[in-house]
Short mmCIF file of C-alpha atoms in Angstrom, two decimals:
data_model
loop_
_atom_site.label_atom_id
_atom_site.label_comp_id
_atom_site.label_asym_id
_atom_site.label_seq_id
_atom_site.Cartn_x
_atom_site.Cartn_y
_atom_site.Cartn_z
CA MET A 1 27.66 17.07 -27.90
CA THR A 2 25.15 19.65 -29.18
CA LEU A 3 26.34 19.03 -32.69
CA LEU A 4 25.81 15.34 -32.26
CA TYR A 5 22.29 15.95 -31.03
CA LYS A 6 21.42 18.01 -34.06
CA LYS A 7 22.97 15.54 -36.41
CA VAL A 8 21.18 12.48 -35.10
CA ASN A 9 18.16 14.42 -33.78
CA TYR A 10 18.13 12.56 -30.49
CA LYS A 11 16.89 15.19 -28.09
CA ILE A 12 13.15 14.75 -28.25
CA LEU A 13 13.40 11.09 -28.81
CA PHE A 14 15.37 10.55 -25.65
CA GLN A 15 13.24 12.68 -23.47
CA TRP A 16 10.80 9.79 -23.64
CA ILE A 17 13.27 7.60 -21.85
CA PHE A 18 13.24 10.17 -19.13
CA ILE A 19 9.46 10.49 -19.07
CA ILE A 20 9.10 6.75 -18.79
CA MET A 21 11.57 6.71 -15.92
CA VAL A 22 9.62 9.45 -14.19
CA VAL A 23 6.51 7.30 -14.44
CA ILE A 24 8.46 4.41 -13.00
CA GLU A 25 10.39 6.25 -10.34
CA THR A 26 8.35 8.98 -8.77
CA THR A 27 5.24 7.15 -8.02
CA PRO A 28 5.51 5.01 -4.36
CA SER A 29 1.19 2.71 -1.30
CA LEU A 30 -2.56 0.44 3.18
CA PHE A 31 -4.41 -0.96 0.12
CA ALA A 32 -3.59 -2.82 -3.03
CA GLY A 33 -2.34 0.31 -4.73
CA PRO A 34 -1.79 1.23 -8.35
CA ILE A 35 0.45 -0.48 -10.88
CA THR A 36 1.96 2.44 -12.77
CA PHE A 37 2.87 4.63 -9.76
CA ASN A 38 4.38 3.85 -6.36
CA THR A 39 3.43 6.71 -4.06
CA ALA A 40 0.08 5.16 -3.04
CA MET A 41 1.55 1.84 -1.84
CA PRO A 42 0.15 0.74 1.56
CA VAL A 43 2.56 0.15 4.43
CA THR A 44 2.19 -0.26 8.19
CA GLU A 45 4.64 0.83 10.91
CA GLY A 46 7.39 -1.77 11.16
CA VAL A 47 6.35 -3.51 7.95
CA GLY A 48 8.19 -3.43 4.66
CA ILE A 49 7.22 -3.97 1.06
CA LEU A 50 9.50 -5.07 -1.74
CA ARG A 51 8.29 -4.39 -5.25
CA ILE A 52 10.10 -5.68 -8.30
CA GLN A 53 8.92 -4.57 -11.70
CA SER A 54 9.78 -5.32 -15.26
CA ILE A 55 8.89 -2.51 -17.61
CA TYR A 56 9.33 -2.60 -21.35
CA SER A 57 8.81 0.44 -23.51
CA GLN A 58 8.98 0.70 -27.27
CA SER A 59 9.07 3.79 -29.44
CA THR A 60 9.15 3.55 -33.21
CA ARG A 61 7.26 5.15 -36.15
CA ASP A 62 10.11 7.49 -37.00
CA PRO A 63 9.25 9.42 -40.20
CA SER A 64 12.85 10.50 -40.74
CA PRO A 65 15.45 8.57 -42.75
CA GLN A 66 17.15 7.72 -39.47
CA ASP A 67 14.35 5.23 -38.78
CA ARG A 68 15.00 5.42 -35.08
CA GLU A 69 13.76 2.66 -32.81
CA LEU A 70 14.04 2.98 -29.07
CA ASN A 71 13.65 0.09 -26.63
CA VAL A 72 13.92 0.55 -22.89
CA LEU A 73 13.82 -2.36 -20.46
CA ALA A 74 13.72 -1.31 -16.83
CA PHE A 75 13.78 -3.33 -13.60
CA PRO A 76 12.94 -0.89 -10.81
CA ILE A 77 13.38 -2.41 -7.35
CA VAL A 78 11.21 -0.54 -4.88
CA GLY A 79 11.62 -0.90 -1.11
CA VAL A 80 9.01 0.69 1.19
CA TYR A 81 9.17 0.78 5.01
CA GLY A 82 6.76 2.20 7.57
CA LEU A 83 8.90 4.23 9.99
CA THR A 84 5.82 5.29 11.98
CA ARG A 85 2.09 4.78 11.39
CA ASP A 86 2.04 7.89 9.23
CA LEU A 87 5.56 8.20 7.84
CA ALA A 88 6.81 5.85 5.15
CA VAL A 89 10.04 5.93 3.21
CA PHE A 90 10.59 4.64 -0.29
CA GLY A 91 13.79 3.70 -2.07
CA ILE A 92 13.64 3.13 -5.82
CA ILE A 93 16.62 1.48 -7.48
CA PRO A 94 16.29 1.21 -11.26
CA ILE A 95 18.27 -1.28 -13.31
CA LEU A 96 18.11 -0.15 -16.92
CA ASP A 97 18.82 -1.40 -20.41
CA LYS A 98 18.46 1.34 -23.05
CA LYS A 99 18.93 0.66 -26.73
CA LEU A 100 18.55 2.92 -29.72
CA ASP A 101 18.76 1.61 -33.25
CA VAL A 102 19.44 4.34 -35.77
CA ASN A 103 20.61 4.71 -39.37
CA THR A 104 23.89 6.54 -39.64
CA SER A 105 26.25 7.37 -42.49
CA THR A 106 28.13 4.14 -41.73
CA GLY A 107 24.98 1.98 -41.60
CA ARG A 108 22.56 0.79 -38.90
CA GLU A 109 23.98 1.35 -35.44
CA THR A 110 22.84 0.37 -31.97
CA ARG A 111 23.67 2.70 -29.17
CA GLY A 112 22.86 2.48 -25.49
CA ASP A 113 23.92 1.30 -22.06
CA ASN A 114 22.74 -0.93 -19.25
CA GLY A 115 23.22 -0.97 -15.49
CA LEU A 116 22.23 0.99 -12.41
CA GLY A 117 20.21 4.13 -13.00
CA ASP A 118 19.55 7.06 -10.70
CA ILE A 119 18.26 6.06 -7.25
CA THR A 120 15.28 7.96 -5.84
CA PHE A 121 14.31 8.37 -2.18
CA ILE A 122 10.79 9.44 -1.23
CA ALA A 123 9.24 10.23 2.16
CA ARG A 124 5.43 10.18 2.46
CA TYR A 125 3.44 11.48 5.43
CA THR A 126 -0.24 10.62 5.89
CA ALA A 127 -1.65 14.01 6.82
CA TRP A 128 -5.35 13.23 6.85
CA GLU A 129 -7.32 10.01 7.13
CA ARG A 130 -10.82 8.75 7.67
CA ASP A 131 -11.67 5.13 8.43
CA ARG A 132 -15.02 3.40 8.29
CA PRO A 133 -15.80 -0.31 8.47
CA GLY A 134 -14.59 -1.72 5.15
CA GLN A 135 -13.31 1.54 3.72
CA LEU A 136 -10.69 4.23 4.15
CA ILE A 137 -9.62 7.59 2.79
CA ARG A 138 -6.04 8.85 3.00
CA ILE A 139 -4.33 12.03 1.84
CA ALA A 140 -0.56 12.10 2.00
CA PRO A 141 1.96 14.64 0.72
CA PHE A 142 5.35 13.33 -0.30
CA ALA A 143 8.78 14.66 -1.18
CA GLY A 144 11.55 12.94 -3.05
CA ILE A 145 15.06 13.35 -4.30
CA LYS A 146 16.64 11.65 -7.29
CA MET A 147 20.35 11.14 -6.84
CA PRO A 148 22.96 10.94 -9.62
CA THR A 149 23.97 7.28 -9.06
CA GLY A 150 23.72 6.18 -12.68
CA GLU A 151 26.49 6.43 -15.27
CA ASP A 152 26.14 9.82 -16.95
CA ASN A 153 29.21 10.03 -19.17
CA LYS A 154 29.10 6.83 -21.22
CA LYS A 155 30.82 6.87 -24.61
CA ASP A 156 30.67 4.53 -27.57
CA SER A 157 32.30 4.45 -31.02
CA LEU A 158 30.18 7.43 -32.10
CA GLY A 159 31.22 9.52 -29.13
CA ARG A 160 29.48 10.41 -25.87
CA LEU A 161 25.96 9.09 -25.61
CA PRO A 162 23.32 11.82 -25.68
CA GLN A 163 22.27 12.72 -22.15
CA PRO A 164 18.83 11.08 -22.32
CA LEU A 165 20.43 7.80 -23.41
CA GLN A 166 22.75 7.82 -20.39
CA LEU A 167 21.67 5.71 -17.41
CA GLY A 168 21.79 8.72 -15.13
CA SER A 169 21.21 12.42 -15.51
CA GLY A 170 24.11 13.46 -13.28
CA SER A 171 21.80 15.84 -11.44
CA TRP A 172 20.12 16.00 -8.04
CA ASP A 173 16.41 16.43 -8.75
CA PRO A 174 13.89 17.09 -5.98
CA SER A 175 10.18 16.39 -6.36
CA LEU A 176 7.01 17.22 -4.44
CA GLY A 177 3.53 15.77 -4.62
CA VAL A 178 0.39 14.59 -2.92
CA VAL A 179 -1.37 11.25 -3.14
CA ALA A 180 -4.96 10.44 -2.17
CA THR A 181 -6.66 7.06 -1.80
CA TRP A 182 -10.26 5.97 -1.34
CA ALA A 183 -10.54 2.23 -0.82
CA THR A 184 -13.57 0.05 -0.10
CA LEU A 185 -14.03 -3.71 -0.07
CA TRP A 186 -14.99 -3.71 -3.74
CA MET A 187 -12.97 -0.91 -5.33
CA GLU A 188 -10.12 1.52 -4.87
CA ILE A 189 -9.29 4.89 -6.38
CA ASP A 190 -5.83 6.42 -6.10
CA THR A 191 -4.71 9.73 -7.47
CA SER A 192 -1.33 11.37 -7.32
CA ALA A 193 -0.15 14.81 -8.44
CA SER A 194 3.56 15.52 -8.51
CA TYR A 195 6.11 18.02 -9.76
CA LYS A 196 9.78 17.28 -10.38
CA PHE A 197 12.32 20.10 -10.41
CA ASN A 198 15.12 19.00 -12.69
CA THR A 199 18.49 20.60 -12.23
CA GLU A 200 21.44 21.04 -14.55
CA ALA A 201 24.33 18.63 -14.96
CA ASN A 202 26.72 17.98 -17.84
CA ASN A 203 25.63 21.25 -19.37
CA PHE A 204 22.17 19.80 -19.81
CA ARG A 205 18.92 20.28 -17.93
CA PHE A 206 15.86 18.12 -18.49
CA GLY A 207 12.63 20.07 -18.45
CA ASP A 208 10.63 19.99 -15.22
CA VAL A 209 7.92 17.35 -15.11
CA ALA A 210 4.36 17.68 -13.80
CA GLN A 211 2.36 14.49 -13.58
CA LEU A 212 -1.22 13.59 -12.70
CA ASP A 213 -1.93 9.89 -12.09
CA LEU A 214 -5.26 8.19 -11.54
CA SER A 215 -5.92 4.52 -10.81
CA TYR A 216 -9.25 2.68 -10.51
CA GLN A 217 -9.22 -0.90 -9.20
CA HIS A 218 -12.43 -2.93 -9.23
CA ARG A 219 -12.73 -6.28 -7.44
CA VAL A 220 -13.86 -8.79 -10.02
CA TRP A 221 -13.26 -11.90 -7.91
CA PRO A 222 -14.55 -13.13 -5.54
CA ARG A 223 -17.93 -11.64 -6.36
CA THR A 224 -19.09 -12.04 -2.75
CA LEU A 225 -16.98 -12.22 0.39
CA ASP A 226 -17.03 -15.18 2.74
CA MET A 227 -15.15 -15.73 6.01
CA GLY A 228 -11.42 -15.19 6.31
CA VAL A 229 -9.11 -13.27 4.02
CA PRO A 230 -9.64 -14.40 0.44
CA ALA A 231 -7.36 -13.45 -2.40
CA PHE A 232 -8.76 -10.63 -4.52
CA VAL A 233 -8.53 -10.14 -8.27
CA TYR A 234 -8.86 -6.54 -9.37
CA GLY A 235 -9.50 -5.24 -12.85
CA VAL A 236 -7.51 -2.03 -13.17
CA LEU A 237 -7.64 1.08 -15.34
CA GLU A 238 -4.97 3.71 -14.90
CA SER A 239 -4.39 7.14 -16.41
CA ASN A 240 -1.10 9.04 -16.45
CA LEU A 241 -1.06 12.62 -17.71
CA ILE A 242 2.47 13.96 -18.05
CA TRP A 243 3.67 17.43 -18.98
CA GLN A 244 7.33 18.16 -19.46
CA ASP A 245 8.94 21.53 -19.97
CA GLN A 246 11.55 22.02 -22.70
CA ASN A 247 15.03 20.73 -22.05
CA GLU A 248 17.97 23.12 -21.90
CA VAL A 249 21.29 22.51 -23.59
CA SER A 250 23.97 25.02 -22.64
CA ARG A 251 21.15 27.06 -21.06
CA MET A 252 19.39 27.31 -24.41
CA GLU A 253 15.90 25.93 -24.70
CA ASP A 254 15.51 23.01 -27.01
CA LYS A 255 12.40 23.69 -29.04
CA ASP A 256 12.21 20.07 -30.01
CA SER A 257 11.60 18.90 -26.47
CA GLY A 258 8.80 18.85 -23.94
CA GLY A 259 5.10 18.44 -24.43
CA ILE A 260 2.13 16.52 -23.12
CA THR A 261 1.48 12.81 -23.09
CA TRP A 262 -1.55 10.99 -21.77
CA PHE A 263 -1.34 7.26 -21.15
CA LEU A 264 -4.28 4.95 -20.50
CA GLY A 265 -3.43 1.56 -19.04
CA PRO A 266 -5.71 -1.42 -18.49
CA GLY A 267 -4.33 -3.97 -16.04
CA ILE A 268 -5.02 -6.79 -13.63
CA GLN A 269 -3.96 -7.48 -10.02
CA PHE A 270 -3.95 -10.68 -7.97
CA VAL A 271 -3.80 -9.65 -4.31
CA THR A 272 -3.20 -11.78 -1.21
CA LYS A 273 -2.03 -10.91 2.32
CA ARG A 274 1.62 -11.37 1.45
CA LEU A 275 1.94 -10.61 -2.24
CA VAL A 276 0.54 -8.79 -5.21
CA VAL A 277 1.11 -9.94 -8.79
CA GLU A 278 0.09 -7.37 -11.35
CA ALA A 279 0.38 -6.46 -14.99
CA ALA A 280 -0.63 -3.51 -17.13
CA VAL A 281 -0.12 -2.12 -20.60
CA GLN A 282 0.01 1.64 -21.09
CA PHE A 283 -1.11 3.08 -24.40
CA PRO A 284 -0.43 6.70 -25.33
CA VAL A 285 -3.84 8.08 -26.26
CA LEU A 286 -2.48 11.62 -26.60
CA GLN A 287 1.04 12.75 -27.51
CA ASP A 288 1.20 16.49 -28.08
CA LEU A 289 4.92 17.06 -28.28
CA ASN A 290 6.98 20.11 -29.17
CA GLY A 291 8.82 19.85 -32.44
CA ASP A 292 9.71 16.54 -33.93
CA ALA A 293 9.88 13.59 -31.56
CA LEU A 294 9.74 9.85 -31.60
CA LYS A 295 6.41 8.73 -30.20
CA ASN A 296 5.85 5.98 -27.69
CA ASP A 297 4.06 2.86 -29.02
CA PHE A 298 3.26 1.20 -25.70
CA THR A 299 4.69 0.36 -22.30
CA GLY A 300 4.22 -3.06 -20.71
CA ILE A 301 4.54 -3.56 -16.93
CA LEU A 302 4.83 -6.81 -14.96
CA SER A 303 5.17 -6.42 -11.21
CA LEU A 304 5.50 -8.42 -7.99
CA ARG A 305 5.07 -7.06 -4.46
CA VAL A 306 5.83 -8.87 -1.21
CA ASN A 307 5.03 -7.86 2.41
CA PHE A 308 7.67 -8.66 5.00
CA MET B 1 -24.88 -34.73 13.45
CA ARG B 2 -27.44 -32.93 11.45
CA LYS B 3 -27.22 -33.42 7.72
CA GLY B 4 -27.57 -29.69 6.99
CA LEU B 5 -24.63 -28.58 9.15
CA SER B 6 -22.02 -26.90 6.98
CA LEU B 7 -18.30 -27.54 7.16
CA ILE B 8 -17.72 -24.00 8.37
CA GLN B 9 -20.18 -24.49 11.25
CA ILE B 10 -18.49 -27.75 12.22
CA VAL B 11 -15.09 -26.06 12.23
CA LEU B 12 -16.37 -23.14 14.31
CA VAL B 13 -17.93 -25.43 16.88
CA ALA B 14 -14.72 -27.45 17.07
CA ILE B 15 -12.64 -24.30 17.54
CA THR B 16 -14.94 -23.01 20.27
CA VAL B 17 -14.86 -26.30 22.19
CA PHE B 18 -11.10 -26.48 21.82
CA LEU B 19 -10.51 -22.95 22.98
CA THR B 20 -12.87 -22.83 25.93
CA PRO B 21 -10.69 -22.51 29.04
CA SER B 22 -10.64 -24.98 31.82
CA LEU B 23 -12.87 -24.15 34.76
CA ALA B 24 -9.98 -23.36 37.05
CA GLN B 25 -8.91 -20.48 34.80
CA ALA B 26 -10.14 -16.93 34.90
CA GLN B 27 -9.29 -14.96 31.84
CA ILE B 28 -10.28 -13.07 28.74
CA TYR B 29 -9.89 -15.90 26.29
CA SER B 30 -11.17 -14.29 23.14
CA LEU B 31 -11.39 -10.72 21.89
CA SER B 32 -12.82 -9.36 18.65
CA VAL B 33 -12.12 -5.86 17.47
CA VAL B 34 -13.58 -4.03 14.48
CA VAL B 35 -10.70 -2.70 12.39
CA GLU B 36 -12.13 0.30 10.57
CA GLY B 37 -10.38 0.99 7.26
CA MET B 38 -9.35 -2.60 6.54
CA SER B 39 -10.36 -2.94 2.94
CA CYS B 40 -8.06 -5.28 1.02
CA PRO B 41 -6.07 -8.46 1.65
CA PHE B 42 -2.69 -6.76 1.26
CA CYS B 43 -3.43 -4.30 4.09
CA VAL B 44 -4.46 -7.12 6.46
CA TYR B 45 -0.88 -8.32 6.80
CA GLY B 46 0.38 -5.40 8.89
CA VAL B 47 -2.46 -5.37 11.43
CA GLU B 48 -2.38 -9.17 11.76
CA LYS B 49 1.38 -9.14 12.32
CA LYS B 50 1.09 -6.52 15.05
CA LEU B 51 -1.92 -8.13 16.80
CA LYS B 52 -0.04 -11.46 16.98
CA LYS B 53 2.59 -9.69 19.03
CA VAL B 54 0.09 -8.63 21.74
CA GLU B 55 1.02 -10.42 24.97
CA GLY B 56 -0.99 -13.61 25.49
CA VAL B 57 -2.26 -13.89 21.92
CA LYS B 58 -2.10 -17.36 20.41
CA SER B 59 -3.54 -16.60 16.98
CA VAL B 60 -5.45 -13.98 15.05
CA ILE B 61 -8.40 -14.69 12.77
CA ILE B 62 -9.37 -11.94 10.33
CA SER B 63 -12.71 -11.62 8.59
CA MET B 64 -12.44 -9.21 5.67
CA LYS B 65 -16.18 -9.30 5.10
CA ASP B 66 -16.99 -8.05 8.64
CA GLY B 67 -13.80 -6.03 9.08
CA VAL B 68 -13.15 -7.87 12.35
CA ALA B 69 -9.96 -9.28 13.91
CA THR B 70 -10.49 -12.02 16.50
CA LEU B 71 -7.68 -12.67 18.98
CA ILE B 72 -7.48 -16.16 20.45
CA VAL B 73 -5.63 -16.16 23.77
CA LYS B 74 -3.07 -18.76 24.86
CA GLU B 75 -4.35 -21.34 27.31
CA GLY B 76 -3.87 -20.24 30.89
CA GLN B 77 -3.18 -16.65 29.89
CA SER B 78 -5.25 -13.51 29.49
CA ILE B 79 -5.01 -10.34 27.46
CA ASN B 80 -4.80 -6.70 28.41
CA ILE B 81 -7.61 -4.94 26.55
CA ASN B 82 -5.74 -1.64 26.67
CA GLN B 83 -3.11 -2.90 24.24
CA VAL B 84 -5.51 -3.78 21.45
CA PRO B 85 -6.82 -0.34 20.34
CA ALA B 86 -3.27 1.05 20.46
CA VAL B 87 -1.97 -1.74 18.23
CA VAL B 88 -4.77 -1.22 15.71
CA ARG B 89 -3.94 2.50 15.60
CA ASP B 90 -0.23 1.80 15.16
CA SER B 91 -1.15 -0.41 12.21
CA GLY B 92 -2.61 2.62 10.48
CA PHE B 93 -6.27 1.84 11.12
CA THR B 94 -8.99 2.91 13.55
CA PRO B 95 -10.21 0.57 16.31
CA GLY B 96 -13.98 0.13 16.50
CA MET B 97 -16.25 -1.94 18.75
CA ILE B 98 -14.50 -4.53 20.97
CA LYS B 99 -16.24 -7.71 22.09
CA ILE B 100 -14.77 -10.20 24.55
CA ALA B 101 -15.45 -13.61 26.02
CA ALA B 102 -14.18 -13.65 29.61
CA VAL B 103 -14.27 -15.88 32.64
CA GLY B 104 -13.97 -14.48 36.17
CA LYS B 105 -15.51 -14.01 39.53
CA ILE B 106 -18.29 -11.53 40.21
CA LYS B 107 -17.78 -9.09 43.06
CA VAL B 108 -19.44 -5.86 44.20
CA ASP B 109 -17.03 -2.94 44.62
CA GLU B 110 -17.12 -0.08 47.10
CA LYS B 111 -19.34 1.93 44.78
CA GLN B 112 -21.86 -0.94 44.75
CA ARG B 113 -21.04 -1.81 41.13
CA PHE B 114 -20.83 -5.34 39.82
CA VAL B 115 -17.30 -6.17 38.73
CA LEU B 116 -15.86 -9.11 36.81
CA LEU B 117 -12.47 -9.93 38.29
CA ILE B 118 -10.02 -11.20 35.72
CA HIS B 119 -6.95 -13.08 36.86
CA GLY B 120 -3.75 -12.99 34.90
CA VAL B 121 -3.98 -9.30 34.11
CA GLU B 122 -4.64 -6.52 36.52
CA GLN B 123 -7.91 -5.68 34.88
CA ASN B 124 -11.36 -5.61 36.38
CA LEU B 125 -14.37 -5.00 34.23
CA ILE B 126 -17.27 -2.96 35.55
CA LEU B 127 -20.51 -4.54 34.41
CA SER B 128 -22.91 -2.07 32.87
CA GLY B 129 -26.35 -2.01 31.31
CA LEU B 130 -27.64 -4.72 33.66
CA LYS B 131 -31.34 -5.45 34.05
CA ASP B 132 -32.73 -5.96 37.58
CA THR B 133 -33.20 -9.69 37.06
CA VAL B 134 -29.60 -10.00 35.90
CA LYS B 135 -28.42 -8.05 38.93
CA GLU B 136 -30.27 -10.45 41.23
CA ASN B 137 -28.60 -13.42 39.58
CA LEU B 138 -25.17 -11.82 39.71
CA LEU B 139 -25.64 -10.93 43.36
CA SER B 140 -26.11 -14.61 44.18
CA TYR B 141 -22.86 -15.40 42.34
CA THR B 142 -20.89 -12.95 44.47
CA LYS B 143 -21.46 -15.18 47.48
CA SER B 144 -20.11 -18.25 45.74
CA GLU B 145 -16.68 -19.07 44.36
CA ASN B 146 -18.16 -20.03 41.00
CA LEU B 147 -16.64 -18.67 37.86
CA VAL B 148 -18.94 -16.78 35.51
CA GLU B 149 -18.41 -16.61 31.76
CA ILE B 150 -19.59 -13.42 30.15
CA HIS B 151 -19.70 -12.49 26.46
CA GLY B 152 -20.23 -8.83 25.69
CA THR B 153 -19.03 -5.43 24.50
CA VAL B 154 -16.36 -3.46 26.34
CA ASN B 155 -15.99 0.31 26.40
CA LYS B 156 -13.29 2.52 27.85
CA GLN B 157 -14.53 5.21 30.21
CA PRO B 158 -13.04 8.70 30.67
CA ASP B 159 -11.43 7.52 33.94
CA GLU B 160 -9.61 4.77 31.95
CA ALA B 161 -11.76 2.02 33.51
CA TRP B 162 -13.33 -0.57 31.18
CA THR B 163 -17.00 -1.44 31.31
CA LEU B 164 -18.52 -4.68 30.03
CA SER B 165 -22.08 -4.81 28.72
CA PRO B 166 -23.02 -8.50 28.75
CA ASP B 167 -24.77 -10.03 25.74
CA HIS B 168 -25.07 -13.28 27.64
CA TYR B 169 -23.51 -15.04 30.60
CA PHE B 170 -23.52 -18.36 32.35
CA VAL B 171 -22.05 -19.99 35.43
CA LYS B 172 -19.18 -22.40 35.11
CA ASN B 173 -19.25 -25.29 37.57
#
């Protein structure tokens, strides 16, 4: 497997699949909430939220003769339920389609897999809150666990897929974090800081991931509020700063893995009492990666949320 | 009808006329509570869903602009004020000022306080903040069987009793 990695130089490239999945999976929201992370989603005791997203990510610009091109299409299904007024649980079920086009000695090949990825459970507890007419502040720590439910030993005609191209990591990976929200009638700010402790499986360990997310939502319509509960349209700007440690293969650090990426994502949200329709595009404004890696071009997100 | 009357005003008047209880009833027929923290349409759903489940509630009208939930009570029924702040808290928000519209009989209790007796729920409201002229009027009502409609702000006291500070009141014939 290690030989295959060196030959095709997949390691760094594929860590981006993982980073993208971290963005999708570790982030769960009493307010409209952000688009690119889940941890701030609002939920009341006895009320549930179903969020279905479609996330497309493209990575190209490979300077090597391999001319690698990575496309990841993800459909994370997120269920949130308020167990008590302060305790909410999240379940994140990703359906994935990963494809890598690469030049090989036998010509252009497409490798990849599709199906269920690793399911993540998160529990969030609202530890501190302050309410005022028309505004609120919440601070809530959360803890999560990613379970190895995705296929992690897929093979194709070239052999076993590199670990980052597998649908699952095969490992149980806990995460910790804290999310804070300040919402008023005309704007909302959410921020989330999290750390994911990745463990070893299949003789491979992804580097730990630290992530700092920030979301600003500004009501652009209606300009003034009348009676009742009008639908809101928010203009959104989100920032995701992600650091990942180097991966380990056979307990040896992979110097061509890990690094820092900073995404900026403009977006829009249409918010009613029962549903939220939202879209955003994340652009990597900074990619300071170790070694040689395939860089992300953009990530597009389309999302629907329903209260029930 | 006046030419300048807006559609919203017409609707509000129609709702008020429709919801006013018959004279034979004594009840809290409308309650408005400030829901502190309610700041977006998506977070309204949970508090509205829970308030609709309060016993006696027919419908809930939310005003995002004012941060107020108004509970309309089913005809012939009343509402227990105690339930409302608890439900708002369970929804993840903080209950603020509560205003009611109630119909009942005025009595003077053993501590010489004016009390509005509400039928349908075991809840009597101690009238507070009364001017002398108001007290004189209310005293005359205690001797009659007339129902009195009072609109005002309620507050829970340390001894769990509720007080009602009237904004205005009138006698129902």
